[in-house]
Short mmCIF file of C-alpha atoms in Angstrom, two decimals:
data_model
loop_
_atom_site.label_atom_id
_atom_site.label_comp_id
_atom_site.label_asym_id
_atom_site.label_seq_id
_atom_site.Cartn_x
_atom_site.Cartn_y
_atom_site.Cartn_z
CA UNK A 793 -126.24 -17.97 -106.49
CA UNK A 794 -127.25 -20.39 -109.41
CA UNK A 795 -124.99 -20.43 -112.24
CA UNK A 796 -126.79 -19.62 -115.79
CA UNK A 797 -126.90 -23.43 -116.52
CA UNK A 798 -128.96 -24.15 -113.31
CA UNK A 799 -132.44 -25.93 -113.74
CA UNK A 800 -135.13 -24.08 -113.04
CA UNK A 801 -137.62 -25.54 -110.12
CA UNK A 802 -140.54 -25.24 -108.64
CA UNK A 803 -142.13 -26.66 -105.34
CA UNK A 804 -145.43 -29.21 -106.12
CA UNK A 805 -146.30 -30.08 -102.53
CA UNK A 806 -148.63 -28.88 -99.36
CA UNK A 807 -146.79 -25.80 -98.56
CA UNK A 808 -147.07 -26.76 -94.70
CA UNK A 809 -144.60 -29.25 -95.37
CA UNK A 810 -141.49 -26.96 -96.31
CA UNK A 811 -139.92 -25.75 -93.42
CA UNK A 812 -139.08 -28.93 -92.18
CA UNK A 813 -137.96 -30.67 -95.22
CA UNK A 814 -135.89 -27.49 -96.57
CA UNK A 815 -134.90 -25.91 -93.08
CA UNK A 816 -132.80 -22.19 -93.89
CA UNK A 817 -129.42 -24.11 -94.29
CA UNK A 818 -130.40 -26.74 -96.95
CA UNK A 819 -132.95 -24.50 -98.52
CA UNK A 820 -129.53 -22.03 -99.20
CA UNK A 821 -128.09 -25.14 -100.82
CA UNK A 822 -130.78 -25.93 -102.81
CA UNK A 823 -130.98 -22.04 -104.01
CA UNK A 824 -127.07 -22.58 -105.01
CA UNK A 825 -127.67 -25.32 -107.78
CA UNK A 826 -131.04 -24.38 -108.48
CA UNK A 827 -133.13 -21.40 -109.74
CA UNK A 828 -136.16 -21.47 -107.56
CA UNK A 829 -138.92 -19.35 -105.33
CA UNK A 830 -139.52 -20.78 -102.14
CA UNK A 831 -142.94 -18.48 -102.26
CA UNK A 832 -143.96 -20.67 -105.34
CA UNK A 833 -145.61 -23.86 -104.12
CA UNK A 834 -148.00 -25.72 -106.47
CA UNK A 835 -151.43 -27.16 -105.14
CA UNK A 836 -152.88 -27.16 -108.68
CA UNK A 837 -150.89 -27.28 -111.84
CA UNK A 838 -154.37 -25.52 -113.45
CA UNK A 839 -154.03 -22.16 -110.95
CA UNK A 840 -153.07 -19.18 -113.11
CA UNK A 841 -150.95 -18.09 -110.29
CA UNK A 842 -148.42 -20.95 -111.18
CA UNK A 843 -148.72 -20.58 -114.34
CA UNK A 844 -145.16 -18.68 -115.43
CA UNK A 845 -143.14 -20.39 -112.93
CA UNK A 846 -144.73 -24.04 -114.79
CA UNK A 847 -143.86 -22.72 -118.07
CA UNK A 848 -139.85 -22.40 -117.46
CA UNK A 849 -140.00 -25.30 -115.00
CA UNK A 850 -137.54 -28.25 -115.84
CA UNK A 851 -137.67 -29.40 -111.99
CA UNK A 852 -140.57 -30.38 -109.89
CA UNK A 853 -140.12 -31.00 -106.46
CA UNK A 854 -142.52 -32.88 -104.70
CA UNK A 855 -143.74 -33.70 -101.71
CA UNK A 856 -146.96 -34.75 -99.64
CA UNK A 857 -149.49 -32.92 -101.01
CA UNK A 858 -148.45 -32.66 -104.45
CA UNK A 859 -151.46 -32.81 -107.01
CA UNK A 860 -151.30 -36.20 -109.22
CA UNK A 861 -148.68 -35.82 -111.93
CA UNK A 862 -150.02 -36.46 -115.44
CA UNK A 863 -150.65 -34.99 -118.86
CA UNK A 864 -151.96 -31.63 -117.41
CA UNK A 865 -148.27 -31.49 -115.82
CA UNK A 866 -146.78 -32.03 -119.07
CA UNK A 867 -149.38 -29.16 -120.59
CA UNK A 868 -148.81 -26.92 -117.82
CA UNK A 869 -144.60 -27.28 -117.84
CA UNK A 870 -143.44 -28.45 -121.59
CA UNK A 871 -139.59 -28.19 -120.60
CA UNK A 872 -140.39 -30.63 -117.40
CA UNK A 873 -137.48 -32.88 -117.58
CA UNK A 874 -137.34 -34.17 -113.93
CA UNK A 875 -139.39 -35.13 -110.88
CA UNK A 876 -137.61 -34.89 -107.34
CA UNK A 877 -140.09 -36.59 -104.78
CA UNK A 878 -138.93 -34.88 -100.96
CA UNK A 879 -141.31 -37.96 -99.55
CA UNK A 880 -142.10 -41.88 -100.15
CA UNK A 881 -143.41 -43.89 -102.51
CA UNK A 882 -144.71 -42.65 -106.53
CA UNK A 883 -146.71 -45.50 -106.73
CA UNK A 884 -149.99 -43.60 -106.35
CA UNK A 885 -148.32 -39.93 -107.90
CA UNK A 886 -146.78 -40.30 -110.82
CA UNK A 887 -149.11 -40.98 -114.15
CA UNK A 888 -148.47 -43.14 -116.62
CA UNK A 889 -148.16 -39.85 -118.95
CA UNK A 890 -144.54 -38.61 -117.43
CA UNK A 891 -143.15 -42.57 -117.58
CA UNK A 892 -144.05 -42.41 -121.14
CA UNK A 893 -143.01 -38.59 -121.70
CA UNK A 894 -139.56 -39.63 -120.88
CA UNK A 895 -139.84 -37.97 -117.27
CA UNK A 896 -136.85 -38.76 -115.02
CA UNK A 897 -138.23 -39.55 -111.19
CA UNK A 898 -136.49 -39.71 -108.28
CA UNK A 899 -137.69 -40.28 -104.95
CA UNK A 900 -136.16 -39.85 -101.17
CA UNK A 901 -138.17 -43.08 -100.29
CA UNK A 902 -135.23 -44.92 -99.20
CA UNK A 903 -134.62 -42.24 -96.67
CA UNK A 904 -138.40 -42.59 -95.54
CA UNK A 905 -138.04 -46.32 -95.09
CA UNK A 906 -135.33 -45.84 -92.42
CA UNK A 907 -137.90 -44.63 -89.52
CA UNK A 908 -140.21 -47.07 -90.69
CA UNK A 909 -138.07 -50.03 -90.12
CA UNK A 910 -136.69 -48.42 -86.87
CA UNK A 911 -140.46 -48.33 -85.47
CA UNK A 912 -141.15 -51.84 -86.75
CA UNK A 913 -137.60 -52.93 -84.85
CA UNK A 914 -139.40 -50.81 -81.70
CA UNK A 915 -142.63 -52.62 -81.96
CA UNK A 916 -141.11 -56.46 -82.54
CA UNK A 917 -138.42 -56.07 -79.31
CA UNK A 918 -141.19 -54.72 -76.93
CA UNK A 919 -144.07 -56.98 -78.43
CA UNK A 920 -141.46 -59.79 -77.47
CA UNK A 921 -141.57 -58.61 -74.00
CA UNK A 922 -145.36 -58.29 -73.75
CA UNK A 923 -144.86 -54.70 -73.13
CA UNK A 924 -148.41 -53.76 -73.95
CA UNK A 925 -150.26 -56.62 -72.32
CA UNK A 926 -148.10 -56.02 -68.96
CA UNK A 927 -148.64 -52.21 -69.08
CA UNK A 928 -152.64 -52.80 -69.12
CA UNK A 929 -152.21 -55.51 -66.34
CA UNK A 930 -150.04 -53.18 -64.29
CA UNK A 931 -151.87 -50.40 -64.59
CA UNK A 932 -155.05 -52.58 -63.45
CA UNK A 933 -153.39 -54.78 -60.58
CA UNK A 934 -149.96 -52.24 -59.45
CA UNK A 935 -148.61 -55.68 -58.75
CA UNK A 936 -145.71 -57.15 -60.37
CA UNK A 937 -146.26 -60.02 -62.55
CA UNK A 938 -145.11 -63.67 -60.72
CA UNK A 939 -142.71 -66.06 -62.42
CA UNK A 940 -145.33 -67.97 -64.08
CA UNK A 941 -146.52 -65.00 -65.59
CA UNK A 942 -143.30 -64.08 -67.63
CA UNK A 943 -142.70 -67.44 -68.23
CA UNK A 944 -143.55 -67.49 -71.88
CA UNK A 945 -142.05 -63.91 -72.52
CA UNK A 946 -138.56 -62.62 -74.01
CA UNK A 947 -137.08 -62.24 -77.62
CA UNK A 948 -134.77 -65.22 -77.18
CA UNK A 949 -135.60 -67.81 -80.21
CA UNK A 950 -138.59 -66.02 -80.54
CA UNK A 951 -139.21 -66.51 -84.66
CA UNK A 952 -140.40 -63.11 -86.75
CA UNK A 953 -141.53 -63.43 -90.23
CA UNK A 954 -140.82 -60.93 -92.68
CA UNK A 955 -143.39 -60.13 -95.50
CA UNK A 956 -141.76 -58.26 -98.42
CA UNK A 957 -137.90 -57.16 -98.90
CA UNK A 958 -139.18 -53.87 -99.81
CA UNK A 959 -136.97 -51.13 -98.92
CA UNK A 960 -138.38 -51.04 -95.56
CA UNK A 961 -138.13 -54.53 -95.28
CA UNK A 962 -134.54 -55.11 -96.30
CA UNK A 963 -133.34 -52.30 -93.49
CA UNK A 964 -135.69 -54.05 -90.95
CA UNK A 965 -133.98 -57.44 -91.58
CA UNK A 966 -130.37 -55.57 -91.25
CA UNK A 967 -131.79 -54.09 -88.20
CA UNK A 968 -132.65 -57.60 -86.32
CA UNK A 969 -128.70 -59.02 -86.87
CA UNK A 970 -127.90 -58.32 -83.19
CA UNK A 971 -130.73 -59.58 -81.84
CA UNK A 972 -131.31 -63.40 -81.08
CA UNK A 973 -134.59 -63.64 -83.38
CA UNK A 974 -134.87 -66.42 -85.90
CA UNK A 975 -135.46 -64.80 -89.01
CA UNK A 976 -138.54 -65.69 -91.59
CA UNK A 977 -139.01 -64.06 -95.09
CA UNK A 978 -141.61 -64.59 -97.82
CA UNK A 979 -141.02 -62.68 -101.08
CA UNK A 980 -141.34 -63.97 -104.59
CA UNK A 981 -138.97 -62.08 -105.80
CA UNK A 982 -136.32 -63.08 -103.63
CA UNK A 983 -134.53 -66.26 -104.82
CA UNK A 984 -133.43 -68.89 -101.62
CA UNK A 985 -129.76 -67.17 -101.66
CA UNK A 986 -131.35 -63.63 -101.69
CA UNK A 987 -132.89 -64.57 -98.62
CA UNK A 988 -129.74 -66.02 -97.07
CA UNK A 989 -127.61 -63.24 -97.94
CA UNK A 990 -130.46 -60.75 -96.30
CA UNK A 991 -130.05 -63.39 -93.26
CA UNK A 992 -133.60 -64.80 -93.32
CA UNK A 993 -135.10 -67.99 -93.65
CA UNK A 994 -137.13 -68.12 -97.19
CA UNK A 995 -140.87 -69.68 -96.65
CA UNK A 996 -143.85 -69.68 -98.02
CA UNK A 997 -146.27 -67.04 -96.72
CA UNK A 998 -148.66 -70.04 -95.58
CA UNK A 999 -145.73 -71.39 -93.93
CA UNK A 1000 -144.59 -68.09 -92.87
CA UNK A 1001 -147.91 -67.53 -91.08
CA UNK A 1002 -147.93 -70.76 -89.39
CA UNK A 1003 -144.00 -70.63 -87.75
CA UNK A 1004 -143.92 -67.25 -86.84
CA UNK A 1005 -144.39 -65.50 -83.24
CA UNK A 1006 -144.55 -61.87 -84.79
CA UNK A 1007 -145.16 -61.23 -88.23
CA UNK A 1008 -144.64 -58.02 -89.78
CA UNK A 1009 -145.70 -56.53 -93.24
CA UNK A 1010 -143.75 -54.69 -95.81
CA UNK A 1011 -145.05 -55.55 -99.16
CA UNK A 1012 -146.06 -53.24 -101.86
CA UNK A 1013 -149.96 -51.91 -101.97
CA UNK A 1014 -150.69 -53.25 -105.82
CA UNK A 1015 -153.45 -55.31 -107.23
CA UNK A 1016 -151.39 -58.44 -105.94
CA UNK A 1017 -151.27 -57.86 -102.88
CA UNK A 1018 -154.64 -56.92 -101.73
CA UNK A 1019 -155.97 -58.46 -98.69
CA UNK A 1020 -153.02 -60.37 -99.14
CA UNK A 1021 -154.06 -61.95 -95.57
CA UNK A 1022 -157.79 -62.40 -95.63
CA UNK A 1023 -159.44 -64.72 -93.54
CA UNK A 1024 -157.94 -67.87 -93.97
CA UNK A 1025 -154.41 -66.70 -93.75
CA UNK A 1026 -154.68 -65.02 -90.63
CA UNK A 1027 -156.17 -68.13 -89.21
CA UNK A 1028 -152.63 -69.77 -89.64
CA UNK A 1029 -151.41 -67.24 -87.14
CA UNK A 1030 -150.68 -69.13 -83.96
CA UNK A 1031 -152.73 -68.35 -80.65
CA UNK A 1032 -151.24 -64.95 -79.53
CA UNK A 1033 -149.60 -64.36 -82.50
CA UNK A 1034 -148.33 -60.76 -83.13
CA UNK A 1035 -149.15 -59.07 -86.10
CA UNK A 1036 -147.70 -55.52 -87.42
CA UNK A 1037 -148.70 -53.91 -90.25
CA UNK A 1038 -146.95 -50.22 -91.35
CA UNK A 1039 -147.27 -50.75 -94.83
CA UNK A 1040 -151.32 -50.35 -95.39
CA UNK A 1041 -154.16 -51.38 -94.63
CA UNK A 1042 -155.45 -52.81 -98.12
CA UNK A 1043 -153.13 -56.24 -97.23
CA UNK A 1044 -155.47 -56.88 -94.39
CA UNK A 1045 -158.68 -57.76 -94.64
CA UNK A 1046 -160.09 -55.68 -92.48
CA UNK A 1047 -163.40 -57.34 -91.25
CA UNK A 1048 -161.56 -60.86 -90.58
CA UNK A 1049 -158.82 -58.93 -88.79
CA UNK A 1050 -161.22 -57.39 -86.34
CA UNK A 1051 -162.82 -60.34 -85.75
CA UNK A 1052 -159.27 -62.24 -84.53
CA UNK A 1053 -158.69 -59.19 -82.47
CA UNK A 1054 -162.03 -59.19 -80.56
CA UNK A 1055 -161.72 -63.01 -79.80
CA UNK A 1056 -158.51 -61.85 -78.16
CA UNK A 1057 -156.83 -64.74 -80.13
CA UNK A 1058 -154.31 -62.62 -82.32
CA UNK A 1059 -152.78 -59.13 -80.91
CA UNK A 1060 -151.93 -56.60 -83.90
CA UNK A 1061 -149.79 -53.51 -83.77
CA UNK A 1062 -151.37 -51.38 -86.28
CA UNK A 1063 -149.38 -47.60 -87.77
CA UNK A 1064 -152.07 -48.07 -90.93
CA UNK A 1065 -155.43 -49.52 -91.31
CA UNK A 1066 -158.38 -49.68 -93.71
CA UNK A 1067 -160.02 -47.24 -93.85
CA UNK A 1068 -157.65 -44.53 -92.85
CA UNK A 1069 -158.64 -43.36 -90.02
CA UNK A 1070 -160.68 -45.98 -88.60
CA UNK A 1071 -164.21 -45.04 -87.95
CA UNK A 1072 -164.91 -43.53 -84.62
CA UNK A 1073 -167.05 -46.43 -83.56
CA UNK A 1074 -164.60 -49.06 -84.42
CA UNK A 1075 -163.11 -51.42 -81.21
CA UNK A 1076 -159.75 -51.41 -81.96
CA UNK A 1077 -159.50 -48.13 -80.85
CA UNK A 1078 -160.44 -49.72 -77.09
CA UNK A 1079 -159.25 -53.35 -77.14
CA UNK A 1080 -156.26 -53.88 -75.05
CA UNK A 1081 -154.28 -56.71 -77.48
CA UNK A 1082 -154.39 -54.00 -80.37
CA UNK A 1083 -151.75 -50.74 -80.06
CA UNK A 1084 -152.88 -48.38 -82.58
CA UNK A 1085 -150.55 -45.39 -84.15
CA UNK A 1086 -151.77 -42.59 -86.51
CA UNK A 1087 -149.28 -43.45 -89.81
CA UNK A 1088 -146.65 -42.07 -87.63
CA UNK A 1089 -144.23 -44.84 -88.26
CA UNK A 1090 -142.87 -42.88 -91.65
CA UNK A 1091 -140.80 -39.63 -91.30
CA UNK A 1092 -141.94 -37.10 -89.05
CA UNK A 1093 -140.73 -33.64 -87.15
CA UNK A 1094 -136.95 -33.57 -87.82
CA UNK A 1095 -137.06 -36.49 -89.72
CA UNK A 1096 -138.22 -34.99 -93.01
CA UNK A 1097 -134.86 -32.72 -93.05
CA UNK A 1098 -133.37 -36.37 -94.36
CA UNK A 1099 -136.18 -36.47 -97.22
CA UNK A 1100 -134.75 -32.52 -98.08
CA UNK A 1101 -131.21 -33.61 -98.38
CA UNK A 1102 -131.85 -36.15 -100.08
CA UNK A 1103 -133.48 -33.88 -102.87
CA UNK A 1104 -130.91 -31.42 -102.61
CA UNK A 1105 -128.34 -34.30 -103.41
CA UNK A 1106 -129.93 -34.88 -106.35
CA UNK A 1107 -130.09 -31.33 -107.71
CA UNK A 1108 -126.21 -31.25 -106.89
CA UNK A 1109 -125.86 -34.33 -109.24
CA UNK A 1110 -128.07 -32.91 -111.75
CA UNK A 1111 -125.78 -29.78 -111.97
CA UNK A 1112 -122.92 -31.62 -111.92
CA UNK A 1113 -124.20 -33.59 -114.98
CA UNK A 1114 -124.09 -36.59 -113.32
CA UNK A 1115 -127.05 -38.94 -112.98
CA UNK A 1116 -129.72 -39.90 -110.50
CA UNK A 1117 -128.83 -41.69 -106.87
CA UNK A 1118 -132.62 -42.03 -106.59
CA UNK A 1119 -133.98 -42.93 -109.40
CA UNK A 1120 -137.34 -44.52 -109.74
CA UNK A 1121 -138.18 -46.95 -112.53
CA UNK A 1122 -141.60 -47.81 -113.74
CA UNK A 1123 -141.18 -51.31 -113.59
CA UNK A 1124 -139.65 -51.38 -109.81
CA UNK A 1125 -143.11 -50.06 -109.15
CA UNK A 1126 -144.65 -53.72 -108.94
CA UNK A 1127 -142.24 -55.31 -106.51
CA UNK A 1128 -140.80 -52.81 -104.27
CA UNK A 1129 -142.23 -50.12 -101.71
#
């Protein structure tokens, strides 16, 4: 049972989502160091439903789902002291009113970005092989390919460039060690050393574009960034060229990128787009250089229980009067994802 000093919580998330991030086990952990109702779940701090549980609240625990966080959250919960976020990024969640209220956030996003970078790892080893292109060929011809078909294929030498040492992309860069890739990275905030250490070359992202055989993004979705490759820049691509993108869609230009793909001279491995979903009309849906995923590259199924314990971590360090693992600050917001 919670002790008499134990924060008050309450869930802020789509209620569809518990189960698997607080399975029976972890949610009886949670219940130890916190005072919380697992019936409670918040879908809008303005329902009068919510309203009690808001008022004592000094915990929110969020999650996919969870309404945007600003001044009506302060109104609705005065004592709010603390934001636990049981997903990803708080780029697009948390309002400028809690960083200036003196809200502490933390976020299990470092525990998302570890099935992200293990589907990106996934995607570069079998795009290396040609996986995709030989599966529609086989499936066409039930022939084996000849010699002079796999000529140009393998992972040997085969140069991928890195966009953005976010979170995702520093565990994605630790991933390829074993492997025999030669490493490219382009990130401004990454001196020449940084990259070194993080055992990638630093480039430009011109250059970047130009040298590399598979090129995968992992920078943040801010003003910045947008369409960060438009037109021109995916035109530096070389000829069957291998692009993945499981960060979003807004770093792509979308009607350029479409355009490469139907000439069949780029191939593109695509977990996010713009829009999201793609339209039911659109061709990449059909064309057999693109492999499309629905956004499943982030934590899924029994995944999520790492997103829960990770929240449940934090409680424990909150009652112990120790401070965050996790937490978020408002200026990592511009540089990191």
């Amino acid at each position: 049972m919670p002790s008499a000093q134990s924060p008050r919580a309450v869930f802020a998330m789509d209620p569809v989502h518990l189960p698997l991030l607080f399975p029976p086990s972890l949610m009886a952990r949670l219940r130890q160091v916190a005072e919380i109702d697992p019936e409670v779940v918040v879908r809008d701090f303005a329902d009068p439903a919510v309203a009690s549980a808001l008022a004592g609240a000094e915990v929110l625990i969020t999650g996919w789902g969870c309404p945007h966080l600003d001044a009506d959250v302060l109104a609705a919960a005065p004592r709010l002291t603390t934001v636990l976020h049981a997903a990803g990024s708080v780029r697009a969640l948390v309002g400028e009113a809690l960083w200036k209220g003196g809200v502490s956030v933390s976020s299990a996003v470092a525990g998302n970005a570890l099935p992200v970078a293990e589907y990106t790892l996934a995607m570069i080893l079998l795009a290396g092989k040609e996986t995709f292109d030989h599966r529609e060929r086989f499936r066409q011809t039930h022939a084996y390919p000849s010699p002079a078909e796999t000529a140009a294929i393998g992972n040997v030498g085969r140069r991928v460039g890195v966009i953005g040492a976010s979170r995702v992309g520093r565990r994605l860069l630790e991933l390829l060690h074993p492997f025999d890739f030669a490493v490219s990275l382009y990130d401004p905030y990454v001196d020449p050393a940084g990259a070194a250490a993080l055992g990638a070359q630093p480039m430009t992202l011109d250059d970047l574009l130009r040298t590399s055989d598979i090129v995968s993004l992992h920078a943040p979705d801010i003003p910045e960034t947008y369409r960060m490759l438009d037109r021109d820049r995916l035109a530096l691509i070389r000829d069957g060229g291998v692009l993945i993108n499981t960060s979003r869609g807004a770093l792509v230009d979308p009607e350029a990128l479409t355009d490469e793909l139907l000439s069949g001279r780029l191939n593109a491995i695509l977990d996010v787009t713009e829009p999201e979903p793609l339209p039911a009309g659109s061709p990449l849906y059909h064309l057999p250089n693109v492999f499309l995923t629905p956004h499943i590259a982030g934590s899924l199924g029994n995944e999520l229980e790492r997103l829960g314990r990770t929240v449940v971590e934090e409680l424990e360090r909150l009652a112990a009067g120790l401070p965050p693992a996790h937490q978020v600050q408002h200026t990592d917001l511009a540089r990191v994802a």
